[in-house]
Short mmCIF file of C-alpha atoms in Angstrom, two decimals:
data_model
loop_
_atom_site.label_atom_id
_atom_site.label_comp_id
_atom_site.label_asym_id
_atom_site.label_seq_id
_atom_site.Cartn_x
_atom_site.Cartn_y
_atom_site.Cartn_z
CA MET A 1 -9.13 51.08 23.01
CA PRO A 2 -12.28 52.95 24.11
CA PRO A 3 -14.67 50.97 26.31
CA TYR A 4 -17.61 49.27 24.64
CA GLN A 5 -20.76 51.36 24.52
CA PRO A 6 -24.04 49.40 24.32
CA SER A 7 -25.86 50.02 21.07
CA ALA A 8 -28.89 48.70 19.20
CA ASP A 9 -26.79 48.51 16.03
CA TRP A 10 -25.18 45.19 14.95
CA GLN A 11 -21.54 44.91 16.06
CA PHE A 12 -19.52 43.86 13.00
CA ASP A 13 -16.43 43.42 15.18
CA VAL A 14 -16.62 41.63 18.54
CA PRO A 15 -15.34 44.02 21.25
CA THR A 16 -12.39 42.72 23.33
CA THR A 17 -10.61 43.99 26.44
CA GLY A 18 -7.25 42.21 26.10
CA SER A 19 -5.76 38.76 25.41
CA LYS A 20 -4.12 35.83 27.18
CA GLN A 21 -2.31 32.66 26.09
CA LEU A 22 -4.18 29.38 26.56
CA ARG A 23 -1.65 26.64 25.81
CA PRO A 24 -2.87 23.15 24.90
CA THR A 25 -2.81 20.65 27.70
CA ALA A 26 -0.85 17.43 27.43
CA ARG A 27 -4.16 15.59 26.97
CA SER A 28 -4.24 16.98 23.42
CA PHE A 29 -1.89 14.10 22.62
CA GLU A 30 -4.73 11.73 23.44
CA SER A 31 -6.95 13.31 20.79
CA LEU A 32 -4.03 13.23 18.35
CA ALA A 33 -3.80 9.47 18.81
CA HIS A 34 -7.51 9.01 18.05
CA GLN A 35 -7.71 10.55 14.58
CA GLY A 36 -9.07 7.31 13.12
CA TYR A 37 -6.05 6.50 10.96
CA GLY A 38 -6.28 3.05 9.38
CA PHE A 39 -3.06 1.04 9.45
CA GLU A 40 -2.41 1.38 5.71
CA ALA A 41 -3.20 5.12 5.70
CA ALA A 42 -0.83 5.65 8.62
CA ILE A 43 2.06 3.94 6.83
CA ALA A 44 1.26 5.88 3.65
CA ASP A 45 1.53 9.13 5.62
CA LEU A 46 5.03 8.13 6.75
CA VAL A 47 6.00 7.29 3.17
CA ASP A 48 4.74 10.74 2.13
CA ASN A 49 7.34 12.24 4.47
CA SER A 50 10.02 10.06 2.86
CA ILE A 51 9.01 11.29 -0.60
CA ASP A 52 9.12 14.91 0.59
CA ALA A 53 12.65 14.22 1.86
CA GLY A 54 13.72 13.15 -1.64
CA ALA A 55 13.94 9.43 -0.87
CA ARG A 56 14.43 7.02 -3.74
CA SER A 57 14.14 3.89 -1.61
CA VAL A 58 11.64 3.27 1.21
CA VAL A 59 11.46 0.03 3.21
CA VAL A 60 8.60 -0.91 5.54
CA SER A 61 9.95 -3.59 7.87
CA PHE A 62 7.86 -5.77 10.20
CA LEU A 63 10.13 -6.96 13.03
CA ARG A 64 9.38 -10.55 14.01
CA ASP A 65 10.57 -12.63 16.93
CA THR A 66 10.08 -16.16 15.63
CA GLY A 67 10.39 -17.68 19.09
CA ASP A 68 13.48 -19.70 18.15
CA ARG A 69 15.30 -18.22 21.15
CA GLY A 70 12.50 -18.90 23.58
CA GLY A 71 9.15 -17.24 24.04
CA ARG A 72 6.40 -17.13 21.49
CA ASP A 73 6.28 -16.17 17.83
CA ARG A 74 5.25 -12.50 17.71
CA LEU A 75 5.67 -9.15 15.99
CA VAL A 76 7.70 -6.76 18.15
CA GLY A 77 7.69 -3.58 16.11
CA LEU A 78 7.72 -1.85 12.75
CA LEU A 79 10.20 0.40 10.96
CA VAL A 80 9.92 2.73 7.99
CA ILE A 81 13.40 3.37 6.61
CA ASP A 82 14.31 5.76 3.78
CA ASP A 83 17.36 7.22 2.08
CA GLY A 84 16.03 10.78 2.00
CA GLN A 85 18.01 13.86 2.92
CA GLY A 86 17.50 13.29 6.64
CA MET A 87 17.22 15.75 9.54
CA ASP A 88 19.61 17.32 12.00
CA GLU A 89 18.66 17.85 15.67
CA ALA A 90 16.76 21.08 14.97
CA GLY A 91 14.87 19.39 12.13
CA LEU A 92 13.99 16.47 14.41
CA ASP A 93 12.62 18.84 17.04
CA THR A 94 10.42 20.47 14.43
CA ALA A 95 9.25 17.14 13.02
CA MET A 96 8.31 15.84 16.47
CA THR A 97 6.45 19.00 17.49
CA VAL A 98 2.72 18.89 16.91
CA GLY A 99 2.07 21.39 14.12
CA GLY A 100 5.76 22.25 14.17
CA ARG A 101 6.10 22.46 10.39
CA GLU A 102 4.57 25.77 9.31
CA THR A 103 5.53 25.86 5.62
CA TYR A 104 6.01 23.26 2.92
CA ALA A 105 7.88 23.41 -0.35
CA PRO A 106 5.80 23.62 -3.54
CA GLY A 107 4.73 20.11 -4.52
CA ALA A 108 5.17 18.68 -1.02
CA LEU A 109 2.82 15.94 0.17
CA GLY A 110 2.82 17.15 3.78
CA HIS A 111 0.03 19.52 4.65
CA PHE A 112 -0.87 20.00 8.31
CA GLY A 113 2.32 19.20 10.23
CA ALA A 114 0.64 16.48 12.29
CA GLY A 115 0.81 13.35 10.11
CA LEU A 116 3.96 11.76 11.58
CA LYS A 117 2.68 12.03 15.13
CA ALA A 118 -1.03 11.36 14.53
CA ALA A 119 -0.44 8.44 12.15
CA SER A 120 2.14 6.79 14.41
CA LEU A 121 0.49 7.30 17.78
CA SER A 122 -2.82 6.03 16.38
CA HIS A 123 -1.17 2.60 16.31
CA ALA A 124 1.86 2.60 18.59
CA ASP A 125 2.45 3.76 22.16
CA ALA A 126 6.08 4.61 21.38
CA LEU A 127 7.32 6.60 18.38
CA THR A 128 11.05 6.99 17.75
CA VAL A 129 12.57 8.94 14.87
CA ILE A 130 16.29 8.63 14.10
CA SER A 131 17.93 10.53 11.29
CA ARG A 132 21.21 11.72 9.84
CA THR A 133 22.23 14.16 7.12
CA LYS A 134 25.39 14.52 5.08
CA ARG A 135 26.60 17.20 7.47
CA SER A 136 25.23 16.07 10.84
CA PRO A 137 25.60 12.85 12.86
CA SER A 138 22.81 10.47 13.70
CA ALA A 139 20.32 11.83 16.23
CA GLY A 140 16.93 10.78 17.53
CA ARG A 141 13.81 11.74 19.44
CA ARG A 142 11.15 9.55 21.08
CA TRP A 143 7.56 10.15 22.12
CA LEU A 144 6.01 7.82 24.68
CA THR A 145 2.25 8.30 24.71
CA ALA A 146 2.00 7.94 28.49
CA ARG A 147 4.59 10.65 29.15
CA ALA A 148 3.43 12.93 26.37
CA GLN A 149 -0.07 12.94 27.82
CA THR A 150 1.37 14.01 31.16
CA ASP A 151 3.70 16.89 30.34
CA PHE A 152 4.65 16.91 26.62
CA THR A 153 8.06 15.43 27.43
CA CYS A 154 9.96 14.15 24.37
CA ASP A 155 13.02 11.94 24.93
CA ILE A 156 16.43 12.52 23.36
CA VAL A 157 17.69 9.19 22.05
CA ASP A 158 21.22 8.11 22.95
CA ALA A 159 23.58 9.11 20.13
CA ALA A 160 25.46 5.80 20.17
CA TYR A 161 22.22 3.86 19.74
CA CYS A 162 21.15 6.19 16.91
CA GLN A 163 24.37 5.41 15.05
CA SER A 164 24.08 1.66 15.70
CA LEU A 165 20.55 1.56 14.25
CA VAL A 166 21.62 3.59 11.22
CA ASP A 167 24.56 1.19 10.75
CA ARG A 168 22.18 -1.78 10.91
CA TYR A 169 20.43 -0.40 7.80
CA ASP A 170 23.43 1.13 6.03
CA GLY A 171 22.43 -0.71 2.86
CA ILE A 172 19.49 1.67 2.64
CA ILE A 173 20.53 4.86 4.42
CA GLY A 174 24.13 5.38 3.34
CA TRP A 175 25.17 8.97 4.08
CA HIS A 176 21.71 10.25 4.90
CA GLY A 177 18.27 8.98 5.72
CA THR A 178 15.64 8.47 8.39
CA ILE A 179 14.23 5.60 10.45
CA VAL A 180 10.76 5.80 11.99
CA ARG A 181 10.32 3.15 14.66
CA TRP A 182 7.03 1.97 16.16
CA ASP A 183 7.09 0.03 19.43
CA GLN A 184 4.19 -1.31 21.48
CA VAL A 185 2.04 -1.54 18.35
CA ARG A 186 -1.42 -2.19 19.69
CA THR A 187 -2.62 -4.38 16.82
CA PHE A 188 0.43 -6.64 17.12
CA ASP A 189 -0.44 -7.37 20.73
CA THR A 190 -3.82 -8.79 19.67
CA ILE A 191 -2.40 -11.52 17.41
CA THR A 192 -3.19 -14.90 18.94
CA ALA A 193 -0.74 -17.80 19.08
CA GLY A 194 -0.13 -19.43 15.71
CA GLN A 195 -1.76 -16.61 13.72
CA THR A 196 1.29 -14.45 12.94
CA ASP A 197 1.65 -15.74 9.38
CA ARG A 198 -2.03 -15.22 8.63
CA TYR A 199 -1.92 -11.69 10.07
CA LEU A 200 1.17 -10.78 8.05
CA ASP A 201 -0.29 -12.15 4.81
CA ASP A 202 -3.45 -10.09 5.26
CA ALA A 203 -1.71 -6.94 6.53
CA ILE A 204 0.96 -6.91 3.83
CA GLU A 205 -1.59 -7.60 1.10
CA ARG A 206 -3.69 -4.62 2.21
CA LEU A 207 -0.62 -2.44 2.57
CA GLU A 208 0.66 -3.39 -0.89
CA THR A 209 -2.70 -2.47 -2.41
CA HIS A 210 -3.02 0.82 -0.53
CA LEU A 211 0.50 2.05 -1.27
CA GLY A 212 0.38 0.74 -4.84
CA LEU A 213 -2.85 2.65 -5.49
CA HIS A 214 -2.36 5.95 -3.64
CA LEU A 215 1.29 6.36 -4.68
CA HIS A 216 1.06 4.79 -8.13
CA ARG A 217 2.34 7.86 -9.97
CA PHE A 218 5.50 7.88 -7.86
CA LEU A 219 6.02 4.11 -8.12
CA ALA A 220 5.76 4.34 -11.91
CA ARG A 221 8.75 6.68 -12.00
CA GLU A 222 12.24 5.43 -12.70
CA GLY A 223 14.38 5.12 -9.60
CA PHE A 224 11.74 5.15 -6.84
CA HIS A 225 10.59 2.01 -5.08
CA ILE A 226 8.94 0.81 -1.89
CA ASP A 227 9.66 -2.59 -0.37
CA ILE A 228 7.83 -4.41 2.40
CA VAL A 229 9.89 -6.93 4.36
CA VAL A 230 9.48 -9.18 7.37
CA GLU A 231 12.73 -9.30 9.31
CA ASP A 232 13.86 -11.71 11.99
CA VAL A 233 14.65 -9.26 14.79
CA HIS A 234 17.51 -11.45 16.07
CA THR A 235 19.21 -12.81 12.94
CA ARG A 236 18.17 -9.98 10.56
CA GLU A 237 17.18 -12.63 8.02
CA GLU A 238 14.47 -11.52 5.60
CA LEU A 239 11.55 -13.87 6.14
CA ASP A 240 9.54 -12.18 3.40
CA HIS A 241 10.27 -9.45 0.87
CA ARG A 242 7.78 -7.86 -1.50
CA GLY A 243 8.25 -4.93 -3.82
CA VAL A 244 5.22 -2.65 -4.11
CA GLU A 245 3.97 -2.37 -7.67
CA PRO A 246 1.96 0.63 -8.95
CA ILE A 247 -1.79 0.06 -9.29
CA ASP A 248 -3.05 2.59 -11.81
CA PRO A 249 -6.84 3.02 -11.41
CA PHE A 250 -6.86 3.98 -15.08
CA GLY A 251 -4.54 1.17 -16.16
CA TYR A 252 -6.76 -0.66 -18.65
CA ARG A 253 -5.37 -1.86 -21.97
CA ILE A 254 -8.25 -0.81 -24.25
CA PRO A 255 -10.92 1.74 -23.20
CA GLY A 256 -14.47 0.56 -22.74
CA ARG A 257 -15.74 3.02 -25.35
CA PRO A 258 -14.08 4.61 -28.43
CA GLY A 259 -13.09 8.22 -28.01
CA TYR A 260 -12.05 7.93 -24.38
CA PRO A 261 -10.40 9.15 -22.27
CA ARG A 262 -11.70 12.70 -22.78
CA THR A 263 -10.61 15.86 -21.00
CA TYR A 264 -13.28 18.28 -19.86
CA THR A 265 -12.88 21.76 -18.42
CA ALA A 266 -15.10 22.73 -15.50
CA PRO A 267 -15.36 26.43 -14.58
CA VAL A 268 -15.36 26.37 -10.77
CA GLU A 269 -16.12 29.60 -8.99
CA GLY A 270 -13.31 30.54 -6.60
CA VAL A 271 -10.73 28.35 -8.36
CA GLY A 272 -11.03 28.83 -12.11
CA ASP A 273 -10.91 26.11 -14.75
CA VAL A 274 -10.47 22.58 -13.39
CA GLY A 275 -9.47 19.75 -15.73
CA LEU A 276 -11.38 16.46 -15.62
CA THR A 277 -9.90 13.46 -17.44
CA ALA A 278 -12.84 11.08 -17.86
CA HIS A 279 -12.33 7.36 -18.46
CA ILE A 280 -14.68 4.49 -19.23
CA TRP A 281 -13.29 1.13 -18.14
CA PRO A 282 -13.79 -1.93 -20.35
CA PRO A 283 -16.79 -3.87 -19.03
CA LYS A 284 -16.21 -6.97 -16.90
CA SER A 285 -12.49 -6.27 -16.60
CA PRO A 286 -10.66 -8.81 -14.39
CA LEU A 287 -7.72 -6.46 -13.69
CA VAL A 288 -6.70 -5.79 -10.10
CA ALA A 289 -6.71 -2.06 -10.88
CA TYR A 290 -10.46 -2.40 -11.49
CA ARG A 291 -11.72 -5.17 -9.21
CA GLY A 292 -8.96 -5.49 -6.64
CA ILE A 293 -8.98 -2.07 -4.98
CA GLY A 294 -12.35 -2.25 -3.23
CA PRO A 295 -16.09 -2.54 -3.92
CA LEU A 296 -16.91 -1.27 -7.43
CA ALA A 297 -19.69 0.95 -6.10
CA GLU A 298 -17.13 2.81 -3.97
CA ARG A 299 -14.48 3.03 -6.70
CA GLN A 300 -16.56 4.78 -9.37
CA GLY A 301 -16.40 8.56 -9.64
CA PHE A 302 -13.63 11.01 -8.89
CA TYR A 303 -9.97 10.19 -8.32
CA LEU A 304 -8.50 13.31 -6.80
CA TYR A 305 -4.76 13.95 -6.82
CA ARG A 306 -2.74 16.46 -4.86
CA ASN A 307 0.80 16.89 -6.14
CA ASP A 308 0.55 13.47 -7.88
CA ARG A 309 -0.52 11.73 -4.67
CA LEU A 310 -3.95 10.08 -4.84
CA VAL A 311 -5.95 11.50 -1.93
CA GLN A 312 -9.41 10.20 -2.91
CA ALA A 313 -10.03 6.94 -4.75
CA GLY A 314 -13.59 7.12 -5.99
CA GLY A 315 -16.79 8.78 -4.86
CA TRP A 316 -18.98 11.49 -6.35
CA ASN A 317 -18.53 14.16 -3.64
CA ASP A 318 -22.29 14.69 -3.31
CA THR A 319 -22.64 15.57 -7.00
CA ARG A 320 -24.61 12.35 -7.64
CA SER A 321 -25.25 8.99 -6.00
CA ALA A 322 -23.23 5.85 -6.68
CA GLU A 323 -25.07 3.22 -8.72
CA GLY A 324 -24.17 -0.03 -10.42
CA HIS A 325 -24.66 1.35 -13.94
CA LEU A 326 -21.82 3.85 -13.38
CA ALA A 327 -19.27 1.24 -12.29
CA LEU A 328 -17.14 1.92 -15.41
CA ALA A 329 -16.91 5.69 -14.81
CA ARG A 330 -13.70 7.06 -13.30
CA ILE A 331 -12.49 10.64 -13.55
CA ALA A 332 -8.98 11.88 -12.70
CA VAL A 333 -8.77 15.38 -11.22
CA ASP A 334 -5.55 17.16 -10.25
CA LEU A 335 -6.40 19.59 -7.48
CA PRO A 336 -5.21 23.18 -7.84
CA PRO A 337 -1.80 23.59 -6.14
CA GLU A 338 -2.80 26.88 -4.51
CA PRO A 339 -4.87 26.89 -1.28
CA ASN A 340 -8.53 27.53 -1.98
CA ASP A 341 -11.94 27.43 -0.35
CA VAL A 342 -13.50 24.86 -2.73
CA PHE A 343 -11.39 21.73 -2.16
CA SER A 344 -10.47 20.81 1.44
CA LEU A 345 -8.18 17.85 2.11
CA THR A 346 -8.87 15.72 5.18
CA VAL A 347 -6.09 15.42 7.78
CA LYS A 348 -5.63 11.71 6.95
CA LYS A 349 -5.43 12.44 3.18
CA ASP A 350 -8.20 9.94 2.57
CA GLY A 351 -10.76 12.22 1.01
CA VAL A 352 -11.60 15.73 -0.15
CA GLN A 353 -14.51 17.88 0.91
CA VAL A 354 -15.90 20.17 -1.79
CA THR A 355 -18.30 23.09 -1.81
CA PRO A 356 -21.36 23.34 -4.11
CA ALA A 357 -19.22 25.41 -6.49
CA PHE A 358 -17.72 22.16 -7.79
CA ALA A 359 -21.13 20.70 -8.61
CA ARG A 360 -22.09 23.89 -10.46
CA GLY A 361 -18.85 23.67 -12.41
CA LEU A 362 -19.63 20.08 -13.45
CA GLU A 363 -22.94 21.20 -14.92
CA GLN A 364 -21.02 23.47 -17.32
CA ALA A 365 -18.03 21.17 -17.93
CA ALA A 366 -17.27 20.45 -21.59
CA ASP A 367 -14.51 19.19 -23.87
CA PRO A 368 -12.92 22.34 -25.35
CA ALA A 369 -12.19 20.48 -28.60
CA ASP A 370 -15.77 19.67 -29.61
CA GLY A 371 -18.13 20.87 -26.89
CA HIS A 372 -18.96 17.34 -25.68
CA THR A 373 -20.32 17.77 -22.16
CA PHE A 374 -19.53 16.02 -18.92
CA THR A 375 -23.21 15.16 -18.61
CA GLU A 376 -22.98 13.29 -21.94
CA TYR A 377 -19.94 11.42 -20.62
CA VAL A 378 -21.89 10.15 -17.61
CA ARG A 379 -24.68 9.01 -19.90
CA GLU A 380 -22.26 7.19 -22.23
CA ALA A 381 -20.53 5.46 -19.30
CA GLU A 382 -23.92 4.19 -18.14
CA THR A 383 -24.86 3.05 -21.66
CA THR A 384 -21.57 1.15 -22.03
CA TYR A 385 -22.30 -0.74 -18.84
CA ARG A 386 -25.89 -1.55 -19.82
CA ASP A 387 -24.91 -2.75 -23.29
CA ALA A 388 -22.26 -5.05 -21.86
CA ALA A 389 -24.73 -6.50 -19.37
CA LYS A 390 -26.93 -7.65 -22.27
CA ARG A 391 -24.13 -9.67 -23.85
CA ARG A 392 -23.57 -13.23 -22.62
CA THR A 393 -20.36 -14.03 -24.48
CA GLU A 394 -18.04 -13.64 -21.49
CA VAL A 395 -15.70 -16.58 -20.95
CA LYS A 396 -15.37 -17.32 -17.27
CA ARG A 397 -12.14 -18.74 -15.93
CA THR A 398 -12.01 -21.12 -13.00
CA ALA A 399 -11.36 -19.42 -9.67
CA VAL A 400 -8.06 -20.23 -7.96
CA ILE A 401 -6.47 -20.00 -4.53
CA PRO A 402 -4.49 -16.72 -4.38
CA PRO A 403 -0.69 -16.72 -4.78
CA GLY A 404 1.26 -15.98 -1.61
CA LYS A 405 4.79 -15.59 -0.33
CA GLY A 406 7.69 -16.48 -2.58
CA ILE A 407 6.06 -15.27 -5.81
CA ASP A 408 7.38 -12.12 -7.48
CA PRO A 409 4.95 -9.19 -6.97
CA LYS A 410 4.67 -8.50 -10.72
CA LEU A 411 3.85 -12.15 -11.36
CA LYS A 412 1.39 -12.15 -8.45
CA ARG A 413 -0.35 -9.10 -9.90
CA THR A 414 -0.68 -10.76 -13.32
CA LEU A 415 -2.07 -13.96 -11.80
CA ARG A 416 -4.67 -11.91 -9.92
CA ASP A 417 -5.51 -9.92 -13.04
CA GLU A 418 -6.02 -13.00 -15.16
CA LEU A 419 -7.67 -15.43 -12.73
CA PRO A 420 -10.58 -14.88 -10.33
CA GLN A 421 -9.53 -15.47 -6.73
CA LEU A 422 -11.26 -17.70 -4.20
CA ASP A 423 -12.17 -15.72 -1.10
CA GLY A 424 -11.43 -17.01 2.39
CA HIS A 425 -8.53 -19.27 1.38
CA ASP A 426 -4.97 -19.05 2.70
CA PRO A 427 -2.63 -18.27 -0.22
CA ILE A 428 -0.22 -20.78 -1.75
CA ALA A 429 3.35 -20.03 -0.60
CA PHE A 430 6.71 -21.13 -2.03
CA SER A 431 10.00 -21.69 -0.21
CA TRP A 432 13.36 -23.39 -0.79
CA ALA A 433 14.60 -25.97 1.72
CA ARG A 434 16.21 -29.37 2.18
CA LEU A 435 13.37 -31.75 1.41
CA ASP A 436 11.97 -33.71 4.32
CA VAL A 437 11.15 -37.08 2.72
CA PRO A 438 10.32 -40.57 4.07
CA ALA A 439 13.04 -43.14 4.59
CA GLY A 440 13.99 -44.82 1.34
CA VAL A 441 13.09 -41.83 -0.84
CA ASP A 442 15.98 -40.06 -2.57
CA PRO A 443 15.42 -36.27 -2.33
CA ALA A 444 17.60 -35.83 -5.42
CA GLU A 445 14.74 -37.38 -7.42
CA LEU A 446 12.34 -34.63 -6.36
CA LEU A 447 12.18 -30.99 -7.43
CA PHE A 448 9.41 -30.16 -5.00
CA THR A 449 7.08 -31.47 -2.33
CA ILE A 450 3.76 -30.05 -1.18
CA ASP A 451 2.51 -29.38 2.32
CA HIS A 452 -1.22 -29.63 1.66
CA LYS A 453 -2.29 -28.56 5.13
CA GLU A 454 -0.05 -25.47 5.25
CA ARG A 455 -0.65 -24.57 1.58
CA ARG A 456 3.06 -24.57 0.84
CA VAL A 457 5.20 -25.77 -2.06
CA VAL A 458 8.70 -26.66 -0.84
CA LEU A 459 11.34 -26.52 -3.59
CA ASN A 460 14.52 -28.61 -3.46
CA LYS A 461 17.28 -26.26 -2.36
CA ASP A 462 19.90 -28.42 -4.11
CA TYR A 463 18.50 -27.35 -7.49
CA ARG A 464 18.09 -23.66 -6.74
CA HIS A 465 21.26 -22.66 -8.58
CA ALA A 466 19.79 -24.04 -11.81
CA PHE A 467 17.21 -21.24 -11.86
CA ASN A 468 19.29 -18.25 -10.80
CA GLY A 469 22.10 -18.18 -13.36
CA GLY A 470 24.81 -18.09 -10.73
CA ARG A 471 23.18 -15.16 -8.92
CA ARG A 472 22.25 -15.24 -5.25
CA GLY A 473 18.63 -16.29 -4.94
CA GLY A 474 16.02 -14.11 -3.26
CA SER A 475 12.70 -15.02 -1.71
CA ASN A 476 10.87 -14.22 -4.98
CA ASP A 477 13.30 -15.92 -7.38
CA ALA A 478 12.62 -18.56 -10.08
CA PRO A 479 9.36 -16.91 -11.28
CA VAL A 480 8.92 -19.21 -14.31
CA LEU A 481 9.16 -22.38 -12.22
CA LYS A 482 6.90 -21.03 -9.48
CA SER A 483 4.24 -19.78 -11.88
CA LEU A 484 4.06 -23.16 -13.63
CA LEU A 485 3.83 -25.05 -10.34
CA TYR A 486 1.21 -22.61 -9.06
CA LEU A 487 -1.00 -23.29 -12.09
CA MET A 488 -0.39 -27.04 -11.97
CA LEU A 489 -0.96 -27.51 -8.26
CA ASN A 490 -3.81 -25.09 -7.60
CA GLU A 491 -6.52 -27.68 -8.14
CA ILE A 492 -4.82 -30.12 -5.77
CA PHE A 493 -4.66 -27.50 -3.02
CA GLN A 494 -8.37 -26.85 -3.44
CA LYS A 495 -9.20 -30.46 -2.50
CA GLU A 496 -9.79 -31.38 1.11
CA ARG A 497 -7.27 -34.20 0.82
CA VAL A 498 -4.74 -35.51 -1.71
CA TRP A 499 -6.06 -38.58 -3.55
CA ALA A 500 -4.00 -41.34 -5.17
CA ASN A 501 -4.40 -40.00 -8.71
CA GLN A 502 -3.20 -36.57 -7.58
CA THR A 503 -0.22 -38.11 -5.79
CA ASP A 504 0.62 -39.86 -9.04
CA LYS A 505 0.45 -36.54 -10.90
CA VAL A 506 2.89 -34.98 -8.44
CA ALA A 507 5.25 -37.93 -8.90
CA LEU A 508 4.99 -37.61 -12.69
CA TRP A 509 5.69 -33.89 -12.65
CA ASN A 510 8.67 -34.38 -10.34
CA SER A 511 10.15 -37.06 -12.59
CA VAL A 512 9.85 -34.93 -15.72
CA LEU A 513 11.01 -31.68 -14.09
CA VAL A 514 14.03 -33.22 -12.36
CA THR A 515 15.11 -34.74 -15.69
CA ALA A 516 14.67 -31.33 -17.35
CA VAL A 517 16.68 -29.56 -14.64
CA ARG A 518 19.53 -32.07 -14.95
CA ALA A 519 19.53 -31.66 -18.72
CA GLU A 520 19.73 -27.89 -18.26
CA LEU A 521 22.64 -28.24 -15.84
CA ASP A 522 24.46 -30.58 -18.25
CA ARG A 523 24.11 -27.97 -21.00
CA ALA A 524 25.55 -25.32 -18.69
CA ASP A 525 28.58 -27.51 -17.97
CA ASP A 526 29.35 -28.13 -21.65
#
């Protein structure tokens, strides 16, 4: 290369005299752990990896030490377990290397090769991944933040332990699968004494909503499911178990305006034609898919999907400002599968940056069938909202305390769709147990008792078989009984104390229900 000769002309290429390698320092791990991942987004990123691995079952397990063996009640870790194709030792090395994955299969949810590490280390100081394939034995790798920040040292997990952990979850993994283990989870260490149940209720509720929304297209498919469990780390008993239900942000029953949804085509320079499926929600909808996924002002606008994964839930991407009159407007957009310079996905998959080319495309967007424009759609969405605001015929239902543990997720979703929820109240939980009753009271005469202070309905374990048809009961069993009791008892739980007339109601309901259960059992014996 000839030496650079000074010139008054502009240098279109920067002159160089050689090159050298500047490897990242171990401190780059510190920046990796401060990407700003929220807890729910971090778990969703791990589930993305499970989906890319072909998993049909994914379990998020909170590991709890209840304190029954000494010590205090606390959360000691978290696992994400799947039955995907798994990884051999070489695959594990690639997965645990920052940016190690250079290519992804068409349709994959992975994008940058950093999600597993960044998502995990944003919340835990120890990340362990254990996996097995059909053709390779169980193997594992572990990152400890403290060591990684020193010299990029990754631990090789003992093979015998890898196999023992896989065996512990053989009901999920079978011949192949992966376990991601978080230890020293920083949020868990902040839970104060006596607040573990409250933390879990809040955390699982948020996680259910996030996964149900962002992965709703996958959850709606036959044969794929995500479960969230709380597991006693010593006994392995499931203390809670909830199946994640899809939350379709376009899941209304009847559109808010005739003629919708409509599909528009936007010519976007640098990408080509982009399809926009525009919806107008029915006004004043009580559905969780409308009201239960965040503030309405933030949930209007574009819902952007990449390979069927929701990567942005609302927002106008600087094409207009959010306003109350557009609360019914939601538009589904499937991003082009090919890399492009118009749509840029954030590392955390929680938003998309767009160039002005998208806004120019919206100005020309129209329905190919009749020429109806996207601008007219926005105007009609606003008109639908304004017209509904003028009407005063809405029937308002009484707000209730939310349903909690022990209620089937589908039933819980319906209850939240149909009834407004009281904010700031601990949910009503259901459990089966031997009834703790005063001396002289026959527990056989009671189907349930209530713990008013703890917001809990305790069902008589001796009658459980009457509601399960001979099947083994689960934590969310007997949905008909629990839904009826939830509706009947909600008002009582809202009172500061239980008065005599309410105690009499509980006695009446017990008398009638126990008689009904015995009649049902007698019929079964005939």
